[in-house]
PDB file of C-alpha atoms in Angstrom:
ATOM      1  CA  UNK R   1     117.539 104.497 199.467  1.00 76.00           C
ATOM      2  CA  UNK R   2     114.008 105.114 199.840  1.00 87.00           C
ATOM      3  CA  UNK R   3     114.070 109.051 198.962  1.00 85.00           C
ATOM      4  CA  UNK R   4     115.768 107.887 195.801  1.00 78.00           C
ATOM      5  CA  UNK R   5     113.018 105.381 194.524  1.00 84.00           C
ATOM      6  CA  UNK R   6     110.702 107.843 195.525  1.00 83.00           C
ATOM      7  CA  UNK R   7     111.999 110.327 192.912  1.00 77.00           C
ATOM      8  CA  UNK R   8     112.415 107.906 190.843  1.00 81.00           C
ATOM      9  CA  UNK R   9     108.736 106.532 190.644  1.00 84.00           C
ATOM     10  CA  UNK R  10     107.768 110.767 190.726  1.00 85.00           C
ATOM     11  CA  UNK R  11     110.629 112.564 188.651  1.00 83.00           C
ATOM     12  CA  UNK R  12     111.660 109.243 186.672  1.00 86.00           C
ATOM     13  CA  UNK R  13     115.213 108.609 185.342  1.00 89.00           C
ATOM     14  CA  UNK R  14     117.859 109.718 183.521  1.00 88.00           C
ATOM     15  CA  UNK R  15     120.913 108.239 182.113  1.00 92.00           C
ATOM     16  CA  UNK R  16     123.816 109.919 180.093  1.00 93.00           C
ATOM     17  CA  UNK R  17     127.044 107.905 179.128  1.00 93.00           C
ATOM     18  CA  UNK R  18     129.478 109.199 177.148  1.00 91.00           C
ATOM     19  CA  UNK R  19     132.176 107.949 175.116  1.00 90.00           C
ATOM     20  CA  UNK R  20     135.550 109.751 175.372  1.00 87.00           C
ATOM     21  CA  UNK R  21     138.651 109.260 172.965  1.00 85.00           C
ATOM     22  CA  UNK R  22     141.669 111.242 173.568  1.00 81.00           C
ATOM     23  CA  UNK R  23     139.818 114.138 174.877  1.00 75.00           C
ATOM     24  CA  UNK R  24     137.263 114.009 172.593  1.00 79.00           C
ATOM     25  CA  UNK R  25     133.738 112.719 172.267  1.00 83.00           C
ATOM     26  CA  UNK R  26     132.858 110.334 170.257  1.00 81.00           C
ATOM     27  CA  UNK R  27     129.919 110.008 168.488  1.00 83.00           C
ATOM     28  CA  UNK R  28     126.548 110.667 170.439  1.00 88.00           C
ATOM     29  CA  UNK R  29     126.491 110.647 173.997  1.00 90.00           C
ATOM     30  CA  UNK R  30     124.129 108.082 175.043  1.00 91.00           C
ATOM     31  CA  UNK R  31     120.905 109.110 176.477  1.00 90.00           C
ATOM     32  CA  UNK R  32     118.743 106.676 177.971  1.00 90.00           C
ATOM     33  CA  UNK R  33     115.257 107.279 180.203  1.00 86.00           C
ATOM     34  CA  UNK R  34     112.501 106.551 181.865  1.00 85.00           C
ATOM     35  CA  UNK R  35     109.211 108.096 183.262  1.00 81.00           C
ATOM     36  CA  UNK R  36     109.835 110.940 181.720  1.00 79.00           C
ATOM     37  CA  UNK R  37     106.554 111.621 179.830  1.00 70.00           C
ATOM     38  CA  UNK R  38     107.066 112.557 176.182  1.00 65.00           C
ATOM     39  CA  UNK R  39     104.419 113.933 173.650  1.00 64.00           C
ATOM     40  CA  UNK R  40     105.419 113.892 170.865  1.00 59.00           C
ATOM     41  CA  UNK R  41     108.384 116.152 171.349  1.00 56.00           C
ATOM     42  CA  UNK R  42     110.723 113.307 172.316  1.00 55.00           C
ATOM     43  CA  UNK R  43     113.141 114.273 169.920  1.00 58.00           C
ATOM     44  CA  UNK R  44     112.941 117.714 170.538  1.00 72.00           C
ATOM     45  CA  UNK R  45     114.406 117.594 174.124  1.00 77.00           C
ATOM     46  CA  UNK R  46     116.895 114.407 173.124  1.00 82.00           C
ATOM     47  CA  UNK R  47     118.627 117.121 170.733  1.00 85.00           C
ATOM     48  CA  UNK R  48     118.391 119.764 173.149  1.00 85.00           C
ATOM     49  CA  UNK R  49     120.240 117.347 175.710  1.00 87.00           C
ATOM     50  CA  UNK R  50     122.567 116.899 173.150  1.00 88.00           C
ATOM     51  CA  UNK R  51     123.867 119.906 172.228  1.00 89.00           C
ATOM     52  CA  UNK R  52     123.680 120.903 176.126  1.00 89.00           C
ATOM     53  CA  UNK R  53     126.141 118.272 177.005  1.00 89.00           C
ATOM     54  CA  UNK R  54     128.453 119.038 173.612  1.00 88.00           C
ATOM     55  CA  UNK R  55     128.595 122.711 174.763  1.00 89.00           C
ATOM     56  CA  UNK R  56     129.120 121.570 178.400  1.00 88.00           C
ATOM     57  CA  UNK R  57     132.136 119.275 177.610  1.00 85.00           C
ATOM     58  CA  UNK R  58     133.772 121.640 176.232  1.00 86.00           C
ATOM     59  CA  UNK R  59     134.143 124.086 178.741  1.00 87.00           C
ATOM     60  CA  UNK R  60     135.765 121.410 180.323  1.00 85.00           C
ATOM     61  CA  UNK R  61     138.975 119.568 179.517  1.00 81.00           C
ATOM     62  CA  UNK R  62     138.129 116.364 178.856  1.00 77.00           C
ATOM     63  CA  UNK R  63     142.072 115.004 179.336  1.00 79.00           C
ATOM     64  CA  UNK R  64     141.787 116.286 183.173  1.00 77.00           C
ATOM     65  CA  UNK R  65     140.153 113.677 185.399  1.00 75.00           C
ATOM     66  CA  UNK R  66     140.268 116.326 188.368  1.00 80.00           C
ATOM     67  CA  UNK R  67     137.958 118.090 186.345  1.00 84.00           C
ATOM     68  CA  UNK R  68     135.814 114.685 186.141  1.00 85.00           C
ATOM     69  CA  UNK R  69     133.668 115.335 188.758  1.00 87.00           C
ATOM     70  CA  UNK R  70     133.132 119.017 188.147  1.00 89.00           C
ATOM     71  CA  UNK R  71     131.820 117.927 184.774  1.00 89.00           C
ATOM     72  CA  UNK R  72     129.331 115.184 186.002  1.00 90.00           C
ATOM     73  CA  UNK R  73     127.921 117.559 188.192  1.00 92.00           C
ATOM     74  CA  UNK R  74     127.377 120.456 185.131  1.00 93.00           C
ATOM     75  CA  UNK R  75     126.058 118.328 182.857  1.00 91.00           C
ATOM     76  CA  UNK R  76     123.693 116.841 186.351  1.00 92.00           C
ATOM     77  CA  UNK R  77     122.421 120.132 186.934  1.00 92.00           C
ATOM     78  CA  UNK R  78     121.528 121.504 182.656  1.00 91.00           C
ATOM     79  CA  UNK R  79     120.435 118.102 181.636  1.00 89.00           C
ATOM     80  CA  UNK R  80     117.916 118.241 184.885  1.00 89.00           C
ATOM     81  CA  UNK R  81     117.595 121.923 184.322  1.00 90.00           C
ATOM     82  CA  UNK R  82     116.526 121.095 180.408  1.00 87.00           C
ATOM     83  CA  UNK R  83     114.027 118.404 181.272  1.00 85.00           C
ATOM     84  CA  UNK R  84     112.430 121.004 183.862  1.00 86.00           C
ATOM     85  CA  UNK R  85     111.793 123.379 181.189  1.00 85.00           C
ATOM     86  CA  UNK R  86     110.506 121.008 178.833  1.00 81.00           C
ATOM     87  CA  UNK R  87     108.148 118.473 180.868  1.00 81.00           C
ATOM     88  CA  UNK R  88     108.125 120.011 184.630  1.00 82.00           C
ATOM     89  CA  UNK R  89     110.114 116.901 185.586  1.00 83.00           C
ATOM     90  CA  UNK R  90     113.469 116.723 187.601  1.00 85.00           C
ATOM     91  CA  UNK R  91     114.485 113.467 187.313  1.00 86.00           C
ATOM     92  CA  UNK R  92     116.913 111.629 189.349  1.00 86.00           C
ATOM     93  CA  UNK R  93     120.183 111.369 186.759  1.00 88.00           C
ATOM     94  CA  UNK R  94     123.015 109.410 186.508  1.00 91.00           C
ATOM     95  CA  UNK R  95     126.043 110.190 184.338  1.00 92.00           C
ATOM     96  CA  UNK R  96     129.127 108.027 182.966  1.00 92.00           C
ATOM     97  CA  UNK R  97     131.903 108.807 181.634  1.00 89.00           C
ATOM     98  CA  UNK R  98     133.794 105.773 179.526  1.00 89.00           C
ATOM     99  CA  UNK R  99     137.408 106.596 178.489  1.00 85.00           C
ATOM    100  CA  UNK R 100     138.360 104.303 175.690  1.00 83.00           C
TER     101      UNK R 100
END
């Protein structure tokens, strides 16, 4: 919709996917973005995403999928909540959840 883009070409994007294995994450999650301005502490916030969605997941059980959509919404609100702190930026995010 049009207040979407709108964020989107303000705020820019977000995308987390993340890989799970028997209840378990594997790996990285996979954080992709755009628009989000980074200087030079890039890598900074990507690890602080990181361990933010680690220590999210596992408050939640990963095996459940009624708790799916409880978790896509946690990690929604600290991932935006992280990039706020860090840039000023709430950017419109998406998250997936692959079960292999």
């Amino acid at each position: 919709s049009i207040k979407e883009r709108k964020n989107i070409s303000y705020n820019g994007f977000l995308e987390i996917t993340i890989i799970i294995n028997n209840g378990s994450i594997v790996k990285k999650p996979i954080i992709s973005f755009k628009g989000i301005p980074s200087n030079g502490e890039n890598t900074d916030f990507i690890f602080e995403l990181e361990d933010k969605i680690r220590s999210t997941c596992k408050t939640f059980s990963l095996n459940n999928s009624n708790q799916e959509h409880n978790l896509i919404e946690a990690l929604k609100i600290n991932c935006r909540k992280t990039i706020k702190e860090k840039t000023g930026k709430r950017p419109y995010t998406n998250v997936n959840l692959v079960r292999i």
